[in-house]
Amino acid sequence: MNDLNARIESMHRRDVTVAWAFIIGLWIAMFFVAIATWGLAPNGAARILLLIGGVIVLTFNTAAIMAMLSHYREDRDFIYGLDIKFLDEARAAKRG
């Protein structure tokens, strides 16, 4: 059982790391897109509107990923337990 818990913890930690990397990457990408397209907006009002839209997209995407991580934390034994079970079965079937 300790091995299973260690594997679950490892998979969960990896997923959390990837999710945070995605959030950081998304914020950086949106920042660079805002800088790169700043001069393309026809006026100040359009720039403000685009900034507000970008902030809304970032806020909702970040909140969705945080909710996903919370759900994974709550049900991680079930979620990752199933993954590990099927991975082990697939590995055993592949061997022979």
PDB file of N, CA and C in Angstrom:
ATOM      1  N   MET A   1       0.821  -1.202   0.000  1.00  0.00           N
ATOM      2  CA  MET A   1       0.000   0.000   0.000  1.00  0.00           C
ATOM      3  C   MET A   1       0.865   1.266   0.000  1.00  0.00           C
ATOM      4  N   ASN A   2       2.033   1.206   0.673  1.00  0.00           N
ATOM      5  CA  ASN A   2       2.930   2.355   0.674  1.00  0.00           C
ATOM      6  C   ASN A   2       3.394   2.696  -0.728  1.00  0.00           C
ATOM      7  N   ASP A   3       3.668   1.663  -1.534  1.00  0.00           N
ATOM      8  CA  ASP A   3       4.088   1.881  -2.914  1.00  0.00           C
ATOM      9  C   ASP A   3       2.982   2.584  -3.699  1.00  0.00           C
ATOM     10  N   LEU A   4       1.746   2.161  -3.509  1.00  0.00           N
ATOM     11  CA  LEU A   4       0.623   2.788  -4.199  1.00  0.00           C
ATOM     12  C   LEU A   4       0.499   4.255  -3.784  1.00  0.00           C
ATOM     13  N   ASN A   5       0.593   4.530  -2.487  1.00  0.00           N
ATOM     14  CA  ASN A   5       0.505   5.910  -2.017  1.00  0.00           C
ATOM     15  C   ASN A   5       1.637   6.765  -2.576  1.00  0.00           C
ATOM     16  N   ALA A   6       2.834   6.205  -2.647  1.00  0.00           N
ATOM     17  CA  ALA A   6       3.964   6.942  -3.208  1.00  0.00           C
ATOM     18  C   ALA A   6       3.746   7.235  -4.684  1.00  0.00           C
ATOM     19  N   ARG A   7       3.213   6.268  -5.414  1.00  0.00           N
ATOM     20  CA  ARG A   7       2.940   6.473  -6.841  1.00  0.00           C
ATOM     21  C   ARG A   7       1.844   7.512  -7.043  1.00  0.00           C
ATOM     22  N   ILE A   8       0.804   7.457  -6.214  1.00  0.00           N
ATOM     23  CA  ILE A   8      -0.275   8.446  -6.291  1.00  0.00           C
ATOM     24  C   ILE A   8       0.279   9.840  -6.010  1.00  0.00           C
ATOM     25  N   GLU A   9       1.084   9.955  -4.962  1.00  0.00           N
ATOM     26  CA  GLU A   9       1.678  11.244  -4.605  1.00  0.00           C
ATOM     27  C   GLU A   9       2.565  11.770  -5.727  1.00  0.00           C
ATOM     28  N   SER A  10       3.325  10.893  -6.346  1.00  0.00           N
ATOM     29  CA  SER A  10       4.207  11.287  -7.438  1.00  0.00           C
ATOM     30  C   SER A  10       3.407  11.793  -8.644  1.00  0.00           C
ATOM     31  N   MET A  11       2.359  11.062  -9.015  1.00  0.00           N
ATOM     32  CA  MET A  11       1.534  11.478 -10.153  1.00  0.00           C
ATOM     33  C   MET A  11       0.831  12.802  -9.859  1.00  0.00           C
ATOM     34  N   HIS A  12       0.325  12.940  -8.645  1.00  0.00           N
ATOM     35  CA  HIS A  12      -0.373  14.171  -8.268  1.00  0.00           C
ATOM     36  C   HIS A  12       0.586  15.359  -8.290  1.00  0.00           C
ATOM     37  N   ARG A  13       1.760  15.188  -7.737  1.00  0.00           N
ATOM     38  CA  ARG A  13       2.756  16.257  -7.706  1.00  0.00           C
ATOM     39  C   ARG A  13       3.138  16.680  -9.126  1.00  0.00           C
ATOM     40  N   ARG A  14       3.312  15.687 -10.025  1.00  0.00           N
ATOM     41  CA  ARG A  14       3.639  16.003 -11.415  1.00  0.00           C
ATOM     42  C   ARG A  14       2.516  16.795 -12.084  1.00  0.00           C
ATOM     43  N   ASP A  15       1.270  16.391 -11.872  1.00  0.00           N
ATOM     44  CA  ASP A  15       0.141  17.106 -12.467  1.00  0.00           C
ATOM     45  C   ASP A  15       0.027  18.532 -11.929  1.00  0.00           C
ATOM     46  N   VAL A  16       0.276  18.717 -10.647  1.00  0.00           N
ATOM     47  CA  VAL A  16       0.229  20.058 -10.058  1.00  0.00           C
ATOM     48  C   VAL A  16       1.336  20.926 -10.667  1.00  0.00           C
ATOM     49  N   THR A  17       2.518  20.357 -10.823  1.00  0.00           N
ATOM     50  CA  THR A  17       3.630  21.102 -11.415  1.00  0.00           C
ATOM     51  C   THR A  17       3.319  21.508 -12.850  1.00  0.00           C
ATOM     52  N   VAL A  18       2.779  20.586 -13.623  1.00  0.00           N
ATOM     53  CA  VAL A  18       2.432  20.882 -15.017  1.00  0.00           C
ATOM     54  C   VAL A  18       1.331  21.952 -15.077  1.00  0.00           C
ATOM     55  N   ALA A  19       0.356  21.869 -14.197  1.00  0.00           N
ATOM     56  CA  ALA A  19      -0.729  22.858 -14.190  1.00  0.00           C
ATOM     57  C   ALA A  19      -0.185  24.245 -13.862  1.00  0.00           C
ATOM     58  N   TRP A  20       0.690  24.336 -12.871  1.00  0.00           N
ATOM     59  CA  TRP A  20       1.282  25.636 -12.533  1.00  0.00           C
ATOM     60  C   TRP A  20       2.154  26.149 -13.676  1.00  0.00           C
ATOM     61  N   ALA A  21       2.885  25.270 -14.326  1.00  0.00           N
ATOM     62  CA  ALA A  21       3.696  25.684 -15.471  1.00  0.00           C
ATOM     63  C   ALA A  21       2.799  26.223 -16.583  1.00  0.00           C
ATOM     64  N   PHE A  22       1.651  25.577 -16.792  1.00  0.00           N
ATOM     65  CA  PHE A  22       0.717  26.057 -17.804  1.00  0.00           C
ATOM     66  C   PHE A  22       0.172  27.432 -17.434  1.00  0.00           C
ATOM     67  N   ILE A  23      -0.184  27.626 -16.165  1.00  0.00           N
ATOM     68  CA  ILE A  23      -0.707  28.930 -15.728  1.00  0.00           C
ATOM     69  C   ILE A  23       0.343  30.017 -15.946  1.00  0.00           C
ATOM     70  N   ILE A  24       1.555  29.754 -15.531  1.00  0.00           N
ATOM     71  CA  ILE A  24       2.628  30.740 -15.692  1.00  0.00           C
ATOM     72  C   ILE A  24       2.876  31.008 -17.174  1.00  0.00           C
ATOM     73  N   GLY A  25       2.929  29.946 -17.976  1.00  0.00           N
ATOM     74  CA  GLY A  25       3.115  30.106 -19.417  1.00  0.00           C
ATOM     75  C   GLY A  25       1.998  30.902 -20.064  1.00  0.00           C
ATOM     76  N   LEU A  26       0.776  30.662 -19.638  1.00  0.00           N
ATOM     77  CA  LEU A  26      -0.371  31.394 -20.181  1.00  0.00           C
ATOM     78  C   LEU A  26      -0.263  32.879 -19.862  1.00  0.00           C
ATOM     79  N   TRP A  27       0.069  33.219 -18.619  1.00  0.00           N
ATOM     80  CA  TRP A  27       0.208  34.626 -18.233  1.00  0.00           C
ATOM     81  C   TRP A  27       1.345  35.291 -19.015  1.00  0.00           C
ATOM     82  N   ILE A  28       2.460  34.603 -19.164  1.00  0.00           N
ATOM     83  CA  ILE A  28       3.590  35.166 -19.915  1.00  0.00           C
ATOM     84  C   ILE A  28       3.216  35.361 -21.378  1.00  0.00           C
ATOM     85  N   ALA A  29       2.553  34.366 -21.960  1.00  0.00           N
ATOM     86  CA  ALA A  29       2.148  34.471 -23.369  1.00  0.00           C
ATOM     87  C   ALA A  29       1.181  35.637 -23.579  1.00  0.00           C
ATOM     88  N   MET A  30       0.215  35.777 -22.686  1.00  0.00           N
ATOM     89  CA  MET A  30      -0.749  36.876 -22.829  1.00  0.00           C
ATOM     90  C   MET A  30      -0.056  38.232 -22.666  1.00  0.00           C
ATOM     91  N   PHE A  31       0.921  38.302 -21.774  1.00  0.00           N
ATOM     92  CA  PHE A  31       1.669  39.536 -21.584  1.00  0.00           C
ATOM     93  C   PHE A  31       2.403  39.912 -22.869  1.00  0.00           C
ATOM     94  N   PHE A  32       3.085  38.941 -23.476  1.00  0.00           N
ATOM     95  CA  PHE A  32       3.817  39.222 -24.706  1.00  0.00           C
ATOM     96  C   PHE A  32       2.880  39.527 -25.872  1.00  0.00           C
ATOM     97  N   VAL A  33       1.744  38.878 -25.928  1.00  0.00           N
ATOM     98  CA  VAL A  33       0.772  39.194 -26.984  1.00  0.00           C
ATOM     99  C   VAL A  33       0.274  40.623 -26.808  1.00  0.00           C
ATOM    100  N   ALA A  34       0.016  41.022 -25.581  1.00  0.00           N
ATOM    101  CA  ALA A  34      -0.442  42.394 -25.326  1.00  0.00           C
ATOM    102  C   ALA A  34       0.615  43.402 -25.783  1.00  0.00           C
ATOM    103  N   ILE A  35       1.874  43.128 -25.462  1.00  0.00           N
ATOM    104  CA  ILE A  35       2.951  44.038 -25.875  1.00  0.00           C
ATOM    105  C   ILE A  35       3.086  44.061 -27.396  1.00  0.00           C
ATOM    106  N   ALA A  36       3.051  42.886 -28.019  1.00  0.00           N
ATOM    107  CA  ALA A  36       3.257  42.794 -29.462  1.00  0.00           C
ATOM    108  C   ALA A  36       2.127  43.424 -30.263  1.00  0.00           C
ATOM    109  N   THR A  37       0.930  43.418 -29.726  1.00  0.00           N
ATOM    110  CA  THR A  37      -0.213  43.932 -30.478  1.00  0.00           C
ATOM    111  C   THR A  37      -0.661  45.319 -30.008  1.00  0.00           C
ATOM    112  N   TRP A  38       0.049  45.889 -29.052  1.00  0.00           N
ATOM    113  CA  TRP A  38      -0.363  47.173 -28.485  1.00  0.00           C
ATOM    114  C   TRP A  38      -0.533  48.247 -29.557  1.00  0.00           C
ATOM    115  N   GLY A  39       0.404  48.302 -30.477  1.00  0.00           N
ATOM    116  CA  GLY A  39       0.347  49.324 -31.526  1.00  0.00           C
ATOM    117  C   GLY A  39      -0.693  49.051 -32.604  1.00  0.00           C
ATOM    118  N   LEU A  40      -1.244  47.852 -32.636  1.00  0.00           N
ATOM    119  CA  LEU A  40      -2.240  47.531 -33.657  1.00  0.00           C
ATOM    120  C   LEU A  40      -3.633  48.038 -33.314  1.00  0.00           C
ATOM    121  N   ALA A  41      -3.856  48.310 -32.026  1.00  0.00           N
ATOM    122  CA  ALA A  41      -5.173  48.811 -31.611  1.00  0.00           C
ATOM    123  C   ALA A  41      -5.340  50.235 -32.139  1.00  0.00           C
ATOM    124  N   PRO A  42      -6.524  50.556 -32.669  1.00  0.00           N
ATOM    125  CA  PRO A  42      -6.705  51.856 -33.316  1.00  0.00           C
ATOM    126  C   PRO A  42      -6.706  53.048 -32.351  1.00  0.00           C
ATOM    127  N   ASN A  43      -7.089  52.812 -31.078  1.00  0.00           N
ATOM    128  CA  ASN A  43      -7.122  53.939 -30.138  1.00  0.00           C
ATOM    129  C   ASN A  43      -7.042  53.428 -28.695  1.00  0.00           C
ATOM    130  N   GLY A  44      -7.036  54.345 -27.766  1.00  0.00           N
ATOM    131  CA  GLY A  44      -6.913  53.996 -26.355  1.00  0.00           C
ATOM    132  C   GLY A  44      -8.079  53.173 -25.839  1.00  0.00           C
ATOM    133  N   ALA A  45      -9.282  53.469 -26.312  1.00  0.00           N
ATOM    134  CA  ALA A  45     -10.464  52.724 -25.861  1.00  0.00           C
ATOM    135  C   ALA A  45     -10.377  51.257 -26.287  1.00  0.00           C
ATOM    136  N   ALA A  46      -9.895  51.035 -27.495  1.00  0.00           N
ATOM    137  CA  ALA A  46      -9.742  49.661 -27.979  1.00  0.00           C
ATOM    138  C   ALA A  46      -8.693  48.923 -27.161  1.00  0.00           C
ATOM    139  N   ARG A  47      -7.626  49.624 -26.799  1.00  0.00           N
ATOM    140  CA  ARG A  47      -6.584  49.000 -25.975  1.00  0.00           C
ATOM    141  C   ARG A  47      -7.133  48.594 -24.608  1.00  0.00           C
ATOM    142  N   ILE A  48      -7.895  49.483 -24.015  1.00  0.00           N
ATOM    143  CA  ILE A  48      -8.489  49.188 -22.706  1.00  0.00           C
ATOM    144  C   ILE A  48      -9.432  47.994 -22.825  1.00  0.00           C
ATOM    145  N   LEU A  49     -10.232  47.969 -23.853  1.00  0.00           N
ATOM    146  CA  LEU A  49     -11.166  46.859 -24.067  1.00  0.00           C
ATOM    147  C   LEU A  49     -10.413  45.542 -24.251  1.00  0.00           C
ATOM    148  N   LEU A  50      -9.334  45.559 -25.019  1.00  0.00           N
ATOM    149  CA  LEU A  50      -8.530  44.354 -25.216  1.00  0.00           C
ATOM    150  C   LEU A  50      -7.857  43.916 -23.916  1.00  0.00           C
ATOM    151  N   LEU A  51      -7.374  44.869 -23.124  1.00  0.00           N
ATOM    152  CA  LEU A  51      -6.770  44.527 -21.837  1.00  0.00           C
ATOM    153  C   LEU A  51      -7.789  43.899 -20.893  1.00  0.00           C
ATOM    154  N   ILE A  52      -8.974  44.464 -20.858  1.00  0.00           N
ATOM    155  CA  ILE A  52     -10.033  43.907 -20.003  1.00  0.00           C
ATOM    156  C   ILE A  52     -10.374  42.492 -20.451  1.00  0.00           C
ATOM    157  N   GLY A  53     -10.505  42.288 -21.754  1.00  0.00           N
ATOM    158  CA  GLY A  53     -10.781  40.948 -22.273  1.00  0.00           C
ATOM    159  C   GLY A  53      -9.679  39.968 -21.919  1.00  0.00           C
ATOM    160  N   GLY A  54      -8.421  40.400 -22.028  1.00  0.00           N
ATOM    161  CA  GLY A  54      -7.295  39.538 -21.680  1.00  0.00           C
ATOM    162  C   GLY A  54      -7.294  39.168 -20.206  1.00  0.00           C
ATOM    163  N   VAL A  55      -7.586  40.143 -19.359  1.00  0.00           N
ATOM    164  CA  VAL A  55      -7.640  39.877 -17.912  1.00  0.00           C
ATOM    165  C   VAL A  55      -8.764  38.899 -17.591  1.00  0.00           C
ATOM    166  N   ILE A  56      -9.893  39.042 -18.253  1.00  0.00           N
ATOM    167  CA  ILE A  56     -11.016  38.123 -18.028  1.00  0.00           C
ATOM    168  C   ILE A  56     -10.629  36.701 -18.451  1.00  0.00           C
ATOM    169  N   VAL A  57     -10.006  36.569 -19.613  1.00  0.00           N
ATOM    170  CA  VAL A  57      -9.570  35.243 -20.083  1.00  0.00           C
ATOM    171  C   VAL A  57      -8.585  34.629 -19.097  1.00  0.00           C
ATOM    172  N   LEU A  58      -7.607  35.413 -18.660  1.00  0.00           N
ATOM    173  CA  LEU A  58      -6.620  34.914 -17.714  1.00  0.00           C
ATOM    174  C   LEU A  58      -7.253  34.532 -16.377  1.00  0.00           C
ATOM    175  N   THR A  59      -8.166  35.352 -15.915  1.00  0.00           N
ATOM    176  CA  THR A  59      -8.824  35.085 -14.630  1.00  0.00           C
ATOM    177  C   THR A  59      -9.625  33.790 -14.685  1.00  0.00           C
ATOM    178  N   PHE A  60     -10.437  33.632 -15.717  1.00  0.00           N
ATOM    179  CA  PHE A  60     -11.267  32.427 -15.802  1.00  0.00           C
ATOM    180  C   PHE A  60     -10.424  31.166 -16.034  1.00  0.00           C
ATOM    181  N   ASN A  61      -9.398  31.261 -16.867  1.00  0.00           N
ATOM    182  CA  ASN A  61      -8.541  30.095 -17.092  1.00  0.00           C
ATOM    183  C   ASN A  61      -7.775  29.719 -15.826  1.00  0.00           C
ATOM    184  N   THR A  62      -7.260  30.710 -15.125  1.00  0.00           N
ATOM    185  CA  THR A  62      -6.551  30.434 -13.877  1.00  0.00           C
ATOM    186  C   THR A  62      -7.498  29.826 -12.845  1.00  0.00           C
ATOM    187  N   ALA A  63      -8.688  30.382 -12.717  1.00  0.00           N
ATOM    188  CA  ALA A  63      -9.662  29.858 -11.754  1.00  0.00           C
ATOM    189  C   ALA A  63     -10.061  28.423 -12.110  1.00  0.00           C
ATOM    190  N   ALA A  64     -10.234  28.140 -13.386  1.00  0.00           N
ATOM    191  CA  ALA A  64     -10.608  26.783 -13.805  1.00  0.00           C
ATOM    192  C   ALA A  64      -9.508  25.778 -13.469  1.00  0.00           C
ATOM    193  N   ILE A  65      -8.267  26.157 -13.701  1.00  0.00           N
ATOM    194  CA  ILE A  65      -7.161  25.245 -13.390  1.00  0.00           C
ATOM    195  C   ILE A  65      -7.039  25.057 -11.887  1.00  0.00           C
ATOM    196  N   MET A  66      -7.221  26.119 -11.124  1.00  0.00           N
ATOM    197  CA  MET A  66      -7.169  26.006  -9.662  1.00  0.00           C
ATOM    198  C   MET A  66      -8.295  25.102  -9.151  1.00  0.00           C
ATOM    199  N   ALA A  67      -9.484  25.206  -9.731  1.00  0.00           N
ATOM    200  CA  ALA A  67     -10.594  24.324  -9.347  1.00  0.00           C
ATOM    201  C   ALA A  67     -10.282  22.875  -9.685  1.00  0.00           C
ATOM    202  N   MET A  68      -9.653  22.663 -10.848  1.00  0.00           N
ATOM    203  CA  MET A  68      -9.262  21.311 -11.233  1.00  0.00           C
ATOM    204  C   MET A  68      -8.264  20.737 -10.241  1.00  0.00           C
ATOM    205  N   LEU A  69      -7.288  21.537  -9.844  1.00  0.00           N
ATOM    206  CA  LEU A  69      -6.301  21.075  -8.873  1.00  0.00           C
ATOM    207  C   LEU A  69      -6.942  20.765  -7.527  1.00  0.00           C
ATOM    208  N   SER A  70      -7.911  21.564  -7.139  1.00  0.00           N
ATOM    209  CA  SER A  70      -8.621  21.309  -5.884  1.00  0.00           C
ATOM    210  C   SER A  70      -9.378  19.988  -5.953  1.00  0.00           C
ATOM    211  N   HIS A  71     -10.035  19.743  -7.086  1.00  0.00           N
ATOM    212  CA  HIS A  71     -10.766  18.494  -7.270  1.00  0.00           C
ATOM    213  C   HIS A  71      -9.801  17.302  -7.247  1.00  0.00           C
ATOM    214  N   TYR A  72      -8.672  17.449  -7.917  1.00  0.00           N
ATOM    215  CA  TYR A  72      -7.675  16.373  -7.917  1.00  0.00           C
ATOM    216  C   TYR A  72      -7.185  16.091  -6.505  1.00  0.00           C
ATOM    217  N   ARG A  73      -7.002  17.161  -5.708  1.00  0.00           N
ATOM    218  CA  ARG A  73      -6.525  16.978  -4.337  1.00  0.00           C
ATOM    219  C   ARG A  73      -7.559  16.223  -3.514  1.00  0.00           C
ATOM    220  N   GLU A  74      -8.835  16.553  -3.694  1.00  0.00           N
ATOM    221  CA  GLU A  74      -9.907  15.911  -2.930  1.00  0.00           C
ATOM    222  C   GLU A  74     -10.069  14.439  -3.296  1.00  0.00           C
ATOM    223  N   ASP A  75      -9.986  14.107  -4.576  1.00  0.00           N
ATOM    224  CA  ASP A  75     -10.268  12.754  -5.054  1.00  0.00           C
ATOM    225  C   ASP A  75      -9.031  12.064  -5.617  1.00  0.00           C
ATOM    226  N   ARG A  76      -7.857  12.470  -5.161  1.00  0.00           N
ATOM    227  CA  ARG A  76      -6.649  11.959  -5.807  1.00  0.00           C
ATOM    228  C   ARG A  76      -6.477  10.454  -5.654  1.00  0.00           C
ATOM    229  N   ASP A  77      -6.859   9.893  -4.523  1.00  0.00           N
ATOM    230  CA  ASP A  77      -6.712   8.440  -4.363  1.00  0.00           C
ATOM    231  C   ASP A  77      -7.548   7.691  -5.393  1.00  0.00           C
ATOM    232  N   PHE A  78      -8.767   8.157  -5.620  1.00  0.00           N
ATOM    233  CA  PHE A  78      -9.649   7.508  -6.593  1.00  0.00           C
ATOM    234  C   PHE A  78      -9.136   7.735  -8.017  1.00  0.00           C
ATOM    235  N   ILE A  79      -8.858   9.003  -8.357  1.00  0.00           N
ATOM    236  CA  ILE A  79      -8.450   9.344  -9.723  1.00  0.00           C
ATOM    237  C   ILE A  79      -7.153   8.642 -10.101  1.00  0.00           C
ATOM    238  N   TYR A  80      -6.145   8.825  -9.278  1.00  0.00           N
ATOM    239  CA  TYR A  80      -4.841   8.262  -9.621  1.00  0.00           C
ATOM    240  C   TYR A  80      -4.787   6.760  -9.370  1.00  0.00           C
ATOM    241  N   GLY A  81      -5.588   6.277  -8.427  1.00  0.00           N
ATOM    242  CA  GLY A  81      -5.657   4.834  -8.200  1.00  0.00           C
ATOM    243  C   GLY A  81      -6.138   4.103  -9.442  1.00  0.00           C
ATOM    244  N   LEU A  82      -7.167   4.664 -10.091  1.00  0.00           N
ATOM    245  CA  LEU A  82      -7.653   4.072 -11.348  1.00  0.00           C
ATOM    246  C   LEU A  82      -6.584   4.133 -12.434  1.00  0.00           C
ATOM    247  N   ASP A  83      -5.934   5.281 -12.553  1.00  0.00           N
ATOM    248  CA  ASP A  83      -4.871   5.413 -13.559  1.00  0.00           C
ATOM    249  C   ASP A  83      -3.786   4.362 -13.353  1.00  0.00           C
ATOM    250  N   ILE A  84      -3.360   4.216 -12.117  1.00  0.00           N
ATOM    251  CA  ILE A  84      -2.293   3.258 -11.812  1.00  0.00           C
ATOM    252  C   ILE A  84      -2.749   1.833 -12.089  1.00  0.00           C
ATOM    253  N   LYS A  85      -3.993   1.525 -11.734  1.00  0.00           N
ATOM    254  CA  LYS A  85      -4.528   0.185 -11.987  1.00  0.00           C
ATOM    255  C   LYS A  85      -4.482  -0.132 -13.484  1.00  0.00           C
ATOM    256  N   PHE A  86      -4.972   0.793 -14.309  1.00  0.00           N
ATOM    257  CA  PHE A  86      -4.999   0.550 -15.750  1.00  0.00           C
ATOM    258  C   PHE A  86      -3.596   0.551 -16.351  1.00  0.00           C
ATOM    259  N   LEU A  87      -2.710   1.395 -15.855  1.00  0.00           N
ATOM    260  CA  LEU A  87      -1.326   1.376 -16.333  1.00  0.00           C
ATOM    261  C   LEU A  87      -0.654   0.045 -16.016  1.00  0.00           C
ATOM    262  N   ASP A  88      -0.880  -0.454 -14.796  1.00  0.00           N
ATOM    263  CA  ASP A  88      -0.296  -1.739 -14.413  1.00  0.00           C
ATOM    264  C   ASP A  88      -0.869  -2.880 -15.246  1.00  0.00           C
ATOM    265  N   GLU A  89      -2.184  -2.848 -15.503  1.00  0.00           N
ATOM    266  CA  GLU A  89      -2.799  -3.886 -16.334  1.00  0.00           C
ATOM    267  C   GLU A  89      -2.264  -3.839 -17.765  1.00  0.00           C
ATOM    268  N   ALA A  90      -2.103  -2.653 -18.304  1.00  0.00           N
ATOM    269  CA  ALA A  90      -1.585  -2.510 -19.674  1.00  0.00           C
ATOM    270  C   ALA A  90      -0.131  -2.997 -19.731  1.00  0.00           C
ATOM    271  N   ARG A  91       0.640  -2.672 -18.722  1.00  0.00           N
ATOM    272  CA  ARG A  91       2.033  -3.111 -18.678  1.00  0.00           C
ATOM    273  C   ARG A  91       2.113  -4.632 -18.583  1.00  0.00           C
ATOM    274  N   ALA A  92       1.236  -5.237 -17.766  1.00  0.00           N
ATOM    275  CA  ALA A  92       1.221  -6.699 -17.613  1.00  0.00           C
ATOM    276  C   ALA A  92       0.782  -7.378 -18.915  1.00  0.00           C
ATOM    277  N   ALA A  93      -0.204  -6.800 -19.608  1.00  0.00           N
ATOM    278  CA  ALA A  93      -0.671  -7.377 -20.869  1.00  0.00           C
ATOM    279  C   ALA A  93       0.408  -7.286 -21.953  1.00  0.00           C
ATOM    280  N   LYS A  94       1.181  -6.224 -21.899  1.00  0.00           N
ATOM    281  CA  LYS A  94       2.246  -6.030 -22.879  1.00  0.00           C
ATOM    282  C   LYS A  94       3.371  -7.057 -22.704  1.00  0.00           C
ATOM    283  N   ARG A  95       3.624  -7.426 -21.461  1.00  0.00           N
ATOM    284  CA  ARG A  95       4.685  -8.392 -21.165  1.00  0.00           C
ATOM    285  C   ARG A  95       4.320  -9.800 -21.602  1.00  0.00           C
ATOM    286  N   GLY A  96       3.063 -10.067 -21.541  1.00  0.00           N
ATOM    287  CA  GLY A  96       2.818 -11.405 -21.992  1.00  0.00           C
ATOM    288  C   GLY A  96       1.590 -12.031 -21.581  1.00  0.00           C
TER     289      GLY A  96
END
